[in-house]
């Protein structure tokens, strides 16, 4: 999922976009439901591997290749992981939005405590520094 279309408005609803991608993939993919789910889950592993490849490239860890990626490439690959995971979740259940929201609330409360788990979501934390910054 590395081909990026930046023409979509920044304010596009996340779940509308996920539903659209899910429908598009369903219309153009294999018809076997169990195979579809398995392939979408495998796609997630592929995307995680691309994150690793981008990190290795951004840090120049392969002496034969040197620096081949930027930290912006890593960010884009992480976005691909999130999109792929949400599409896989939508493939598994039509209630993906509700399931994700419930799960995020549980994780947030467990990690941050009930005082920090607000209906609007967890309080924004300061952005972490990139390793090269």
PDB file of C-alpha atoms in Angstrom:
ATOM      1  CA  UNK A   1       0.000   0.000   0.000  1.00  0.00           C
ATOM      2  CA  UNK A   2       2.847   2.383  -0.670  1.00  0.00           C
ATOM      3  CA  UNK A   3       1.194   4.187  -3.579  1.00  0.00           C
ATOM      4  CA  UNK A   4      -0.189   7.274  -1.908  1.00  0.00           C
ATOM      5  CA  UNK A   5      -2.978   9.482  -3.227  1.00  0.00           C
ATOM      6  CA  UNK A   6      -2.687  12.836  -1.504  1.00  0.00           C
ATOM      7  CA  UNK A   7      -5.754  14.261  -3.249  1.00  0.00           C
ATOM      8  CA  UNK A   8      -8.123  13.145  -0.449  1.00  0.00           C
ATOM      9  CA  UNK A   9      -9.085  15.989   1.870  1.00  0.00           C
ATOM     10  CA  UNK A  10      -7.298  15.937   5.215  1.00  0.00           C
ATOM     11  CA  UNK A  11     -10.642  16.033   6.998  1.00  0.00           C
ATOM     12  CA  UNK A  12     -11.888  12.803   5.364  1.00  0.00           C
ATOM     13  CA  UNK A  13     -13.575  10.576   7.938  1.00  0.00           C
ATOM     14  CA  UNK A  14     -11.295   7.690   8.868  1.00  0.00           C
ATOM     15  CA  UNK A  15     -14.015   5.052   8.986  1.00  0.00           C
ATOM     16  CA  UNK A  16     -15.648   6.222   5.764  1.00  0.00           C
ATOM     17  CA  UNK A  17     -12.269   5.831   4.083  1.00  0.00           C
ATOM     18  CA  UNK A  18     -11.724   2.387   5.650  1.00  0.00           C
ATOM     19  CA  UNK A  19     -15.186   1.257   4.523  1.00  0.00           C
ATOM     20  CA  UNK A  20     -14.439   2.541   1.014  1.00  0.00           C
ATOM     21  CA  UNK A  21     -11.103   0.724   0.844  1.00  0.00           C
ATOM     22  CA  UNK A  22     -12.710  -2.454   2.186  1.00  0.00           C
ATOM     23  CA  UNK A  23     -15.488  -2.288  -0.434  1.00  0.00           C
ATOM     24  CA  UNK A  24     -12.989  -1.603  -3.218  1.00  0.00           C
ATOM     25  CA  UNK A  25     -10.804  -4.542  -2.171  1.00  0.00           C
ATOM     26  CA  UNK A  26     -13.851  -6.810  -1.880  1.00  0.00           C
ATOM     27  CA  UNK A  27     -14.949  -5.869  -5.396  1.00  0.00           C
ATOM     28  CA  UNK A  28     -11.501  -6.537  -6.878  1.00  0.00           C
ATOM     29  CA  UNK A  29     -10.203  -9.427  -4.785  1.00  0.00           C
ATOM     30  CA  UNK A  30     -10.751 -13.165  -4.548  1.00  0.00           C
ATOM     31  CA  UNK A  31     -14.314 -14.226  -3.808  1.00  0.00           C
ATOM     32  CA  UNK A  32     -13.528 -16.820  -1.107  1.00  0.00           C
ATOM     33  CA  UNK A  33     -14.296 -15.142   2.223  1.00  0.00           C
ATOM     34  CA  UNK A  34     -11.860 -17.142   4.368  1.00  0.00           C
ATOM     35  CA  UNK A  35      -9.087 -16.672   1.817  1.00  0.00           C
ATOM     36  CA  UNK A  36      -9.793 -12.951   1.696  1.00  0.00           C
ATOM     37  CA  UNK A  37      -9.407 -12.585   5.461  1.00  0.00           C
ATOM     38  CA  UNK A  38      -6.210 -14.641   5.540  1.00  0.00           C
ATOM     39  CA  UNK A  39      -4.667 -12.665   2.693  1.00  0.00           C
ATOM     40  CA  UNK A  40      -5.526  -9.351   4.366  1.00  0.00           C
ATOM     41  CA  UNK A  41      -3.915 -10.545   7.584  1.00  0.00           C
ATOM     42  CA  UNK A  42      -0.816 -11.619   5.647  1.00  0.00           C
ATOM     43  CA  UNK A  43      -0.779  -8.196   3.985  1.00  0.00           C
ATOM     44  CA  UNK A  44      -0.414  -6.701   7.445  1.00  0.00           C
ATOM     45  CA  UNK A  45       2.795  -8.704   7.965  1.00  0.00           C
ATOM     46  CA  UNK A  46       4.083  -7.441   4.629  1.00  0.00           C
ATOM     47  CA  UNK A  47       3.440  -3.839   5.641  1.00  0.00           C
ATOM     48  CA  UNK A  48       5.194  -4.313   9.004  1.00  0.00           C
ATOM     49  CA  UNK A  49       8.177  -5.655   7.073  1.00  0.00           C
ATOM     50  CA  UNK A  50       8.186  -2.489   4.995  1.00  0.00           C
ATOM     51  CA  UNK A  51       8.403  -0.457   8.215  1.00  0.00           C
ATOM     52  CA  UNK A  52      11.453  -2.484   9.206  1.00  0.00           C
ATOM     53  CA  UNK A  53      12.981  -1.987   5.767  1.00  0.00           C
ATOM     54  CA  UNK A  54      12.408   1.774   5.990  1.00  0.00           C
ATOM     55  CA  UNK A  55      13.955   1.978   9.488  1.00  0.00           C
ATOM     56  CA  UNK A  56      16.996   0.017   8.316  1.00  0.00           C
ATOM     57  CA  UNK A  57      17.226   2.323   5.304  1.00  0.00           C
ATOM     58  CA  UNK A  58      16.780   5.494   7.371  1.00  0.00           C
ATOM     59  CA  UNK A  59      19.540   4.474   9.768  1.00  0.00           C
ATOM     60  CA  UNK A  60      21.898   3.184   7.073  1.00  0.00           C
ATOM     61  CA  UNK A  61      22.216  -0.187   8.818  1.00  0.00           C
ATOM     62  CA  UNK A  62      22.966  -2.011   5.576  1.00  0.00           C
ATOM     63  CA  UNK A  63      26.539  -0.941   4.715  1.00  0.00           C
ATOM     64  CA  UNK A  64      26.132  -2.181   1.167  1.00  0.00           C
ATOM     65  CA  UNK A  65      23.171   0.134   0.539  1.00  0.00           C
ATOM     66  CA  UNK A  66      23.763   3.000   2.964  1.00  0.00           C
ATOM     67  CA  UNK A  67      20.948   5.426   3.745  1.00  0.00           C
ATOM     68  CA  UNK A  68      18.063   4.599   1.400  1.00  0.00           C
ATOM     69  CA  UNK A  69      15.029   5.954   3.259  1.00  0.00           C
ATOM     70  CA  UNK A  70      13.983   8.967   5.320  1.00  0.00           C
ATOM     71  CA  UNK A  71      12.082   9.143   8.609  1.00  0.00           C
ATOM     72  CA  UNK A  72       9.185  10.456   6.547  1.00  0.00           C
ATOM     73  CA  UNK A  73       9.277   7.128   4.685  1.00  0.00           C
ATOM     74  CA  UNK A  74       9.036   5.371   8.064  1.00  0.00           C
ATOM     75  CA  UNK A  75       6.027   7.521   8.978  1.00  0.00           C
ATOM     76  CA  UNK A  76       4.316   6.672   5.691  1.00  0.00           C
ATOM     77  CA  UNK A  77       4.964   2.960   6.160  1.00  0.00           C
ATOM     78  CA  UNK A  78       3.533   3.119   9.689  1.00  0.00           C
ATOM     79  CA  UNK A  79       0.419   4.753   8.240  1.00  0.00           C
ATOM     80  CA  UNK A  80       0.178   1.878   5.751  1.00  0.00           C
ATOM     81  CA  UNK A  81       0.299  -0.575   8.681  1.00  0.00           C
ATOM     82  CA  UNK A  82      -2.561   1.237  10.432  1.00  0.00           C
ATOM     83  CA  UNK A  83      -4.679   1.390   7.268  1.00  0.00           C
ATOM     84  CA  UNK A  84      -4.039  -2.272   6.477  1.00  0.00           C
ATOM     85  CA  UNK A  85      -4.886  -3.309  10.045  1.00  0.00           C
ATOM     86  CA  UNK A  86      -8.133  -1.329  10.031  1.00  0.00           C
ATOM     87  CA  UNK A  87      -9.155  -2.793   6.667  1.00  0.00           C
ATOM     88  CA  UNK A  88      -8.397  -6.291   8.029  1.00  0.00           C
ATOM     89  CA  UNK A  89     -10.509  -5.524  11.107  1.00  0.00           C
ATOM     90  CA  UNK A  90     -13.324  -4.305   8.826  1.00  0.00           C
ATOM     91  CA  UNK A  91     -13.008  -7.549   6.857  1.00  0.00           C
ATOM     92  CA  UNK A  92     -13.429  -9.510  10.077  1.00  0.00           C
ATOM     93  CA  UNK A  93     -16.424  -7.537  11.346  1.00  0.00           C
ATOM     94  CA  UNK A  94     -18.834  -4.952   9.937  1.00  0.00           C
ATOM     95  CA  UNK A  95     -18.728  -3.335  13.409  1.00  0.00           C
ATOM     96  CA  UNK A  96     -15.030  -2.436  13.093  1.00  0.00           C
ATOM     97  CA  UNK A  97     -15.508   1.164  14.259  1.00  0.00           C
ATOM     98  CA  UNK A  98     -17.369   0.129  17.402  1.00  0.00           C
ATOM     99  CA  UNK A  99     -14.994  -2.751  18.144  1.00  0.00           C
ATOM    100  CA  UNK A 100     -11.940  -0.537  17.748  1.00  0.00           C
ATOM    101  CA  UNK A 101     -13.476   2.251  19.866  1.00  0.00           C
ATOM    102  CA  UNK A 102     -14.323  -0.182  22.688  1.00  0.00           C
ATOM    103  CA  UNK A 103     -10.877  -1.754  22.560  1.00  0.00           C
ATOM    104  CA  UNK A 104      -9.096   1.611  22.503  1.00  0.00           C
ATOM    105  CA  UNK A 105     -11.124   2.730  25.538  1.00  0.00           C
ATOM    106  CA  UNK A 106     -10.131  -0.448  27.435  1.00  0.00           C
ATOM    107  CA  UNK A 107      -6.450  -0.071  26.565  1.00  0.00           C
ATOM    108  CA  UNK A 108      -6.486   3.644  27.372  1.00  0.00           C
ATOM    109  CA  UNK A 109      -8.157   3.130  30.746  1.00  0.00           C
ATOM    110  CA  UNK A 110      -5.870   0.216  31.610  1.00  0.00           C
ATOM    111  CA  UNK A 111      -2.766   2.200  30.646  1.00  0.00           C
ATOM    112  CA  UNK A 112      -3.629   5.755  31.662  1.00  0.00           C
ATOM    113  CA  UNK A 113      -6.290   5.176  34.303  1.00  0.00           C
ATOM    114  CA  UNK A 114      -9.909   6.332  34.281  1.00  0.00           C
ATOM    115  CA  UNK A 115      -9.015   9.964  35.010  1.00  0.00           C
ATOM    116  CA  UNK A 116      -7.056  10.277  31.758  1.00  0.00           C
ATOM    117  CA  UNK A 117      -9.357   8.183  29.552  1.00  0.00           C
ATOM    118  CA  UNK A 118     -11.806  10.859  28.478  1.00  0.00           C
ATOM    119  CA  UNK A 119     -14.623  10.378  25.940  1.00  0.00           C
ATOM    120  CA  UNK A 120     -12.595  12.439  23.477  1.00  0.00           C
ATOM    121  CA  UNK A 121      -9.679  10.079  23.932  1.00  0.00           C
ATOM    122  CA  UNK A 122      -6.399  10.246  25.773  1.00  0.00           C
ATOM    123  CA  UNK A 123      -4.719  13.572  26.290  1.00  0.00           C
ATOM    124  CA  UNK A 124      -2.162  14.373  23.656  1.00  0.00           C
ATOM    125  CA  UNK A 125       1.357  13.515  24.663  1.00  0.00           C
ATOM    126  CA  UNK A 126       4.318  15.495  23.392  1.00  0.00           C
ATOM    127  CA  UNK A 127       5.649  14.191  20.095  1.00  0.00           C
ATOM    128  CA  UNK A 128       8.646  11.876  20.553  1.00  0.00           C
ATOM    129  CA  UNK A 129      11.950  12.941  19.086  1.00  0.00           C
ATOM    130  CA  UNK A 130      13.145  11.107  16.014  1.00  0.00           C
ATOM    131  CA  UNK A 131      16.414   9.223  16.552  1.00  0.00           C
ATOM    132  CA  UNK A 132      18.193  11.489  14.057  1.00  0.00           C
ATOM    133  CA  UNK A 133      16.926  14.763  15.594  1.00  0.00           C
TER     134      UNK A 133
END
